[in-house]
Amino acid sequence: MKEAFRSIACLVPQVFRALFRGPQTVAFPFGRANIPEGYRGRLRIHADQCRGCGLCVRDCPASALELQREGRGRFRLLYYPHRCAYCGQCELSCTSEALYHDNSFVGGVASLDELVTVMVEREG
Amino acid sequence: MSKLVVPIGPQHPLLKEPLSFRLTVEGERVTESAMRLGYVHRGIERLCQTRTYVQNIHLLERVCGICSHVHTTTYCRAVEALAGLELPPRALHLRALLCELERIHSHMLWLGVLARNVGFDTIFMYAWRDREIVLDIMEDLSGGRVSHAVNVIGGVRIDLDDAHRDTILQQLDLLEDQVEWLLGVVEHERTLQARTRGIGVLTLADVRRYCVVGPVARASGLDIDLRRDDRQAPYDQMHYEVPVHDAGDVWARTLVRVKEAVESVHLCRQILDTLPAGAVSVRAPRRIPAGEAVTRSEAPRGEVIYYVRSNGSDHPARVKIRTPTLTSLITLPDQLRDVAMADVSVVLSGVDLCIACADR
Amino acid sequence: MMALYRLLVFPGFGFLFVCAMLFDWIDRRVIARTQERVGPPWYQPLADFIKLLAKEDVRTEGVHEVAAAGLPIVSLASVLTAALYVPVGGVAAASYEGDLIVVLFLLSVPALAYFLAGWISPGVYSVIGGHRSLLQYFSYEVPFMMALASPAVLAGSWRIMSIVAYQGQATWLALIQPLGFLLAIVGLIGKLKRDPLDIPKAKSEVVGGPLTEYSGRKMAIWHLAMDMQTVVGIFLLVNLFLGESRFLEALPAFPVFGAKALAILLLLSMASALYARLRIDQLANLGWRVLAPLALLQVMATLWVGG
């Protein structure tokens, strides 16, 4: 008898608790979203530490980084957020600890050109 | 009764991923079924040959969203075997921690999807609410909710300090209460049992014939689990049970999966309590010596096999993946024979399809 | 003039429209809160209705256009006509002996129109949904009608206002005939095709059921007919089982009626949240092996006691 009652009233305690506890959802973007510090968001760089070695470009699985060398000591490092897989391999491969992910999101833009970021521009 | 051909997919509300079925239905009974795969084929095995070993870790993580860590773990183990690397025990523990967390995540997700497909939205919402706890733990540990990118060749790249470990243990306590409550619901709730009992039965003989692996096999009485049978470190030092049931229907599979989730919570706690000190990775060479390696792991859906062949350069010569969903898919025409139309959704949910895994 | 007011404003179309939107919102909000979600804001059902009116009306090939357009209108018309005889807080547009039977028959028309909508459509999901809706109709309708006939037998009249007045002298029929009340609730869930008996339009099985191919204005009318059927069904149950009461005579009639209707709506929402969807053969089994005998028992007990 108890089993029969339990079999149809199984959910009732949790349902009532849910009614009084209130919603457990986060009303992002109208409320705060708790994004932890270590979240791999947008890629950033400490530009002065970059030596232009190109290890990040070699190890990126998504071809999201591009190094344009223009002679001695002159180079430009480009980053394509729309190709990036946010895996953090470049951060691992970089020997000068220049690249890092912060926990911000990449927002929507109107045209693809606006997304391409020049990370470092060294004039030599 | 007239015969109708009902298309399930490639787009259908009950499928998470594209899969095509043509069911011949008479009245409410399904008489024949024809299945078609390949809608999510991305050619990953071929792509692996054009990328370096390091880049392949991230490519292979995206074979499947739910079992991403297991794929990279198995691949890294194969490459480490080729390179002759010996991993520090802390790395093995951390890899296992994420494997178990991923198992809980996968089973919670699956329980929600099954509940949704039988019209039980409340359990869907509750299971996914509890899944959020696991995702938060994984996000704190690794920086990503679904794509963790924790593995490197030679170990892992994350580490825990004591405060972080205590936070995770607290969250695991909360998670354990919720998962045990869900287990109670699966065991006792009448309408869920009415929908899933006796549906999609696979006998032990069927399971052996089709070489089914994973929870589907364990629910039909086959007691296999690679963590225990292969004595993989660090599982050989842990105490855990492998749930087995003998009914072979969708309800048995549900029970097995939710019990596995409970056992995984216990395993996570043991892993954190016995976490050895030391390094988390060893240095790996860029060029892997020539050879072949085959490794297997227990993914949430069963046994995943990796074959890696290297020719001495920094690009692999061949990577071959055998995912467990393929074995479950082969049983579907058998299960869909003579089943009611309403049970099609239950059967398809019961085998926990991951078409991205199957198609690669 | 008064008749026009009763037809169009209260308790006619205007009042029913507002109630339909309100009840739909309360239902969705309560179910969302049981699932620990927020739920839609108060204007959501109205916004959905307006959005559907503005959407493109897809013409399916192979469907008789007049029939496809006429079925939702017939549904809505029959629900509105049934609403004429269901009193709200003691006020009905018309009332005469036998109007309970008229209401019950008129409320069966939307179910048949729903089946026909699936029958005339060439899509596979619609046909299967139509089959299921007819089978479901046969499973719940007999217990439902018998459960709603018991109050009439006990009160000795087939006029809804008389049954309400009878409860004012005795007590609520939900207390005298609890079995009948329970059967009426289950039958109402089947009639309204709500979870756990939303088998004809089960999203994960037949995508949309008979209404898969509908969109735009016709869909707006279908939804309005379904929502109004909810309102009229709940009002009918309130009148037959939770009518007048000596203890609540001092309070104003309309808010008391509203509170009772909300109580039944909450009961229906809870049933939606608590259970999984049944399979059609399980419903047929339940309907004919459990519900119909119980309803028969209720009617015979009423006959024996009532004399």
Coordinates of C-alpha atoms in Angstrom, one line a residue, chain C residues 2-306:
Chain C
M2 CA -28.8 43.0 -22.0
A3 CA -28.7 39.8 -24.1
L4 CA -26.0 41.4 -26.4
Y5 CA -24.0 42.4 -23.3
R6 CA -24.3 38.9 -22.0
L7 CA -23.2 37.4 -25.3
L8 CA -20.3 39.7 -26.1
V9 CA -18.9 41.0 -22.8
F10 CA -19.9 39.1 -19.7
P11 CA -20.0 36.1 -19.5
G12 CA -19.6 36.0 -23.2
F13 CA -16.7 36.4 -25.6
G14 CA -14.8 39.3 -24.0
F15 CA -14.8 37.8 -20.5
L16 CA -13.9 34.3 -21.9
F17 CA -11.0 35.8 -24.0
V18 CA -9.6 37.5 -20.9
C19 CA -10.0 34.3 -18.9
A20 CA -8.5 32.1 -21.6
M21 CA -5.3 34.3 -21.6
L22 CA -5.2 34.5 -17.8
F23 CA -5.7 30.7 -17.3
D24 CA -3.1 29.9 -19.9
W25 CA -0.6 32.2 -18.2
I26 CA -1.3 30.8 -14.7
D27 CA -1.0 27.3 -16.0
R28 CA 2.4 27.9 -17.7
R29 CA 3.7 29.9 -14.8
V30 CA 2.8 27.3 -12.2
I31 CA 4.3 24.5 -14.2
A32 CA 7.4 26.6 -14.7
R33 CA 7.7 27.2 -11.0
T34 CA 7.4 23.6 -10.2
Q35 CA 10.3 23.0 -12.5
E36 CA 12.3 25.8 -10.9
R37 CA 12.1 28.0 -13.9
V38 CA 10.8 31.6 -14.1
G39 CA 8.0 31.1 -16.5
P40 CA 6.5 33.6 -19.0
P41 CA 5.3 37.1 -18.1
W42 CA 1.6 37.9 -17.8
Y43 CA 1.3 39.2 -21.4
Q44 CA 2.8 36.1 -23.0
P45 CA -0.4 34.3 -24.1
L46 CA -1.7 37.5 -25.6
A47 CA 1.6 38.1 -27.3
D48 CA 1.5 34.6 -28.7
F49 CA -2.0 35.1 -30.1
I50 CA -1.1 38.4 -31.8
K51 CA 2.1 36.9 -33.2
L52 CA 0.2 33.9 -34.6
L53 CA -2.3 36.3 -36.2
A54 CA 0.6 38.1 -38.0
K55 CA 2.3 34.9 -39.3
E56 CA 2.1 33.5 -42.7
D57 CA -0.8 31.1 -43.3
V58 CA 0.8 28.1 -44.9
R59 CA -1.5 26.4 -47.4
T60 CA -0.8 22.6 -47.5
E61 CA -1.1 20.9 -50.8
G62 CA -3.8 18.3 -51.0
V63 CA -5.9 19.8 -48.2
H64 CA -9.4 21.1 -48.8
E65 CA -9.0 24.8 -48.1
V66 CA -12.5 25.5 -46.8
A67 CA -12.5 22.5 -44.5
A68 CA -9.1 23.4 -43.1
A69 CA -10.3 27.0 -42.4
G70 CA -13.7 25.9 -41.2
L71 CA -12.6 23.4 -38.6
P72 CA -11.0 25.8 -36.2
I73 CA -13.9 28.2 -36.5
V74 CA -16.4 25.4 -35.8
S75 CA -14.3 24.5 -32.7
L76 CA -14.4 28.0 -31.4
A77 CA -18.0 28.5 -32.2
S78 CA -19.1 25.4 -30.4
V79 CA -17.0 26.2 -27.3
L80 CA -18.5 29.7 -27.2
T81 CA -22.0 28.4 -27.6
A82 CA -21.4 25.9 -24.8
A83 CA -20.2 28.8 -22.6
L84 CA -23.5 30.5 -22.9
Y85 CA -25.1 28.0 -20.6
V86 CA -22.3 27.7 -18.1
P87 CA -23.0 30.2 -15.3
V88 CA -20.2 32.3 -13.9
G89 CA -20.7 33.3 -10.3
G90 CA -24.4 32.6 -10.8
V91 CA -24.8 34.6 -14.0
A92 CA -25.5 32.7 -17.3
A93 CA -26.4 34.1 -20.7
A94 CA -29.3 31.5 -20.8
S95 CA -30.5 28.7 -18.8
Y96 CA -33.2 26.0 -19.3
E97 CA -33.9 22.5 -18.3
G98 CA -31.5 20.1 -20.2
D99 CA -28.8 22.6 -20.8
L100 CA -26.2 20.3 -19.2
I101 CA -26.7 17.8 -22.0
V102 CA -26.4 20.6 -24.6
V103 CA -23.2 21.8 -23.0
L104 CA -21.7 18.2 -22.9
F105 CA -22.5 17.6 -26.6
L106 CA -21.2 21.0 -27.7
L107 CA -18.0 20.4 -25.8
S108 CA -17.5 17.2 -27.8
V109 CA -17.4 19.0 -31.1
P110 CA -13.8 20.4 -30.7
A111 CA -12.5 16.9 -30.2
L112 CA -14.1 15.7 -33.4
A113 CA -12.9 18.8 -35.3
Y114 CA -9.4 18.0 -34.0
F115 CA -9.6 14.5 -35.4
L116 CA -11.0 15.8 -38.7
A117 CA -8.1 18.2 -39.0
G118 CA -5.7 15.3 -38.8
W119 CA -7.8 13.2 -41.2
I120 CA -7.9 15.7 -44.0
S121 CA -4.2 16.5 -43.9
P122 CA -1.9 14.6 -46.1
G123 CA 1.0 14.7 -43.6
V124 CA 1.9 11.5 -41.8
Y125 CA 2.2 13.0 -38.4
S126 CA -1.3 14.6 -38.7
V127 CA -2.9 11.3 -39.7
I128 CA -1.4 9.4 -36.8
G129 CA -2.3 12.2 -34.4
G130 CA -5.8 12.1 -35.7
H131 CA -6.1 8.4 -35.1
R132 CA -4.8 8.8 -31.6
S133 CA -7.1 11.7 -30.8
L134 CA -10.2 9.7 -31.8
L135 CA -9.0 6.7 -29.7
Q136 CA -8.4 9.0 -26.8
Y137 CA -11.8 10.5 -27.2
F138 CA -13.5 7.1 -26.9
S139 CA -11.4 6.4 -23.8
Y140 CA -12.2 9.4 -21.7
E141 CA -15.6 10.5 -22.9
V142 CA -17.7 7.7 -21.4
P143 CA -16.4 8.1 -17.9
F144 CA -16.4 11.8 -18.2
M145 CA -20.1 12.0 -19.2
M146 CA -21.1 9.5 -16.6
A147 CA -19.2 11.4 -13.9
L148 CA -20.9 14.6 -15.0
A149 CA -24.3 12.9 -15.0
S150 CA -24.1 11.9 -11.4
P151 CA -24.6 15.4 -10.0
A152 CA -27.6 15.8 -12.3
V153 CA -29.1 12.5 -11.0
L154 CA -28.6 13.5 -7.4
A155 CA -29.9 17.0 -7.8
G156 CA -32.9 15.7 -9.8
S157 CA -32.5 18.2 -12.7
W158 CA -30.5 18.6 -15.9
R159 CA -30.2 22.3 -15.5
I160 CA -26.8 23.6 -14.4
M161 CA -28.2 26.5 -12.3
S162 CA -30.5 24.0 -10.4
I163 CA -27.5 21.7 -9.6
V164 CA -25.7 24.8 -8.3
A165 CA -28.7 25.7 -6.2
Y166 CA -29.0 22.1 -4.9
Q167 CA -25.4 22.3 -3.6
G168 CA -26.4 25.5 -1.7
Q169 CA -28.9 23.4 0.3
A170 CA -26.8 20.3 0.7
T171 CA -23.1 20.8 0.4
W172 CA -20.5 20.6 -2.4
L173 CA -20.9 17.6 -4.6
A174 CA -17.1 17.2 -4.6
L175 CA -17.6 16.1 -1.0
I176 CA -20.6 13.9 -1.5
Q177 CA -19.3 12.3 -4.7
P178 CA -15.5 12.4 -4.5
L179 CA -15.2 9.5 -6.9
G180 CA -17.2 11.4 -9.5
F181 CA -15.1 14.5 -8.9
L182 CA -11.9 12.6 -9.5
L183 CA -13.2 11.0 -12.6
A184 CA -14.4 14.4 -13.9
I185 CA -10.9 15.8 -13.4
V186 CA -9.2 12.9 -15.2
G187 CA -11.8 13.2 -18.0
L188 CA -11.1 16.9 -18.3
I189 CA -7.4 16.3 -18.6
G190 CA -8.1 13.9 -21.4
K191 CA -10.6 16.3 -23.1
L192 CA -8.2 19.2 -22.9
K193 CA -5.3 17.1 -24.1
R194 CA -3.0 18.2 -21.4
D195 CA 0.0 16.4 -20.0
P196 CA -0.2 13.5 -19.0
L197 CA -2.8 12.8 -21.7
D198 CA -1.5 15.0 -24.5
I199 CA -1.0 11.8 -26.6
P200 CA -2.4 13.2 -29.9
K201 CA 0.1 16.0 -30.0
A202 CA 3.0 14.5 -28.3
K203 CA 6.0 16.5 -29.5
S204 CA 8.5 13.8 -29.3
E205 CA 6.4 11.3 -31.1
V206 CA 4.2 12.9 -33.7
V207 CA 5.7 16.4 -33.8
G208 CA 2.5 18.4 -33.7
G209 CA -0.3 15.9 -34.2
P210 CA -3.2 16.9 -36.3
L211 CA -2.2 20.6 -36.1
T212 CA 1.3 20.0 -37.5
E213 CA 0.6 21.7 -40.8
Y214 CA -1.3 24.6 -39.4
S215 CA 0.1 28.0 -38.8
G216 CA -0.9 31.7 -38.9
R217 CA -4.4 32.8 -38.3
K218 CA -5.9 29.3 -38.3
M219 CA -3.5 28.2 -35.6
A220 CA -4.4 31.3 -33.6
I221 CA -8.1 30.3 -33.7
W222 CA -7.2 26.7 -32.8
H223 CA -5.2 27.9 -29.8
L224 CA -7.9 30.2 -28.7
A225 CA -10.5 27.4 -29.0
M226 CA -8.3 25.1 -26.9
D227 CA -7.7 27.8 -24.3
M228 CA -11.4 28.7 -24.1
Q229 CA -12.3 25.0 -23.8
T230 CA -10.0 24.9 -20.8
V231 CA -11.9 27.8 -19.2
V232 CA -15.3 26.4 -20.0
G233 CA -14.4 23.0 -18.8
I234 CA -13.1 24.3 -15.5
F235 CA -16.1 26.5 -15.0
L236 CA -18.4 23.5 -15.7
L237 CA -16.6 21.5 -13.1
V238 CA -16.8 24.3 -10.6
N239 CA -20.5 24.6 -11.1
L240 CA -21.3 20.9 -10.9
F241 CA -19.0 19.9 -8.0
L242 CA -18.0 23.1 -6.1
G243 CA -21.3 25.0 -6.4
E244 CA -23.0 27.3 -3.9
S245 CA -22.3 26.7 -0.2
R246 CA -24.1 27.8 2.9
F247 CA -20.9 28.7 4.6
L248 CA -19.7 31.0 1.9
E249 CA -23.0 32.8 1.2
A250 CA -21.9 36.0 2.9
L251 CA -19.0 36.5 0.5
P252 CA -19.5 38.0 -3.0
A253 CA -20.2 35.4 -5.6
F254 CA -17.8 36.3 -8.3
P255 CA -14.5 36.2 -6.4
V256 CA -15.5 33.0 -4.7
F257 CA -16.2 31.5 -8.1
G258 CA -12.8 32.7 -9.3
A259 CA -11.1 31.1 -6.4
K260 CA -12.7 27.8 -7.0
A261 CA -11.8 27.9 -10.7
L262 CA -8.2 28.7 -9.8
A263 CA -8.1 25.8 -7.4
I264 CA -9.1 23.4 -10.1
L265 CA -6.6 25.0 -12.5
L266 CA -3.9 24.5 -10.0
L267 CA -4.9 20.8 -9.6
L268 CA -4.6 20.4 -13.4
S269 CA -1.2 22.1 -13.5
M270 CA 0.1 19.9 -10.8
A271 CA -1.1 16.8 -12.6
S272 CA 0.8 18.1 -15.7
A273 CA 4.0 18.5 -13.7
L274 CA 3.9 15.3 -11.7
Y275 CA 3.4 12.6 -14.4
A276 CA 4.9 11.2 -17.6
R277 CA 2.8 10.9 -20.7
L278 CA 0.8 7.7 -21.1
R279 CA 0.8 5.6 -24.2
I280 CA -2.4 5.4 -26.2
D281 CA -3.1 1.8 -25.4
Q282 CA -2.3 2.4 -21.8
L283 CA -4.9 5.1 -21.8
A284 CA -7.5 2.9 -23.6
N285 CA -6.8 0.2 -20.9
L286 CA -7.2 2.8 -18.2
G287 CA -10.3 4.3 -19.6
W288 CA -12.2 1.1 -20.2
R289 CA -10.9 -1.1 -17.4
V290 CA -10.7 1.4 -14.6
L291 CA -12.4 4.6 -15.2
A292 CA -15.6 3.4 -16.9
P293 CA -16.4 0.8 -14.2
L294 CA -15.7 3.4 -11.5
A295 CA -18.0 5.9 -13.2
L296 CA -20.7 3.2 -13.5
L297 CA -20.3 2.5 -9.8
Q298 CA -20.7 6.2 -9.0
V299 CA -23.9 6.5 -11.1
M300 CA -25.4 3.4 -9.6
A301 CA -24.5 4.5 -6.1
T302 CA -26.1 7.9 -6.8
L303 CA -29.3 6.2 -8.1
W304 CA -29.5 3.9 -5.1
V305 CA -29.0 6.7 -2.6
G306 CA -30.9 9.4 -4.5

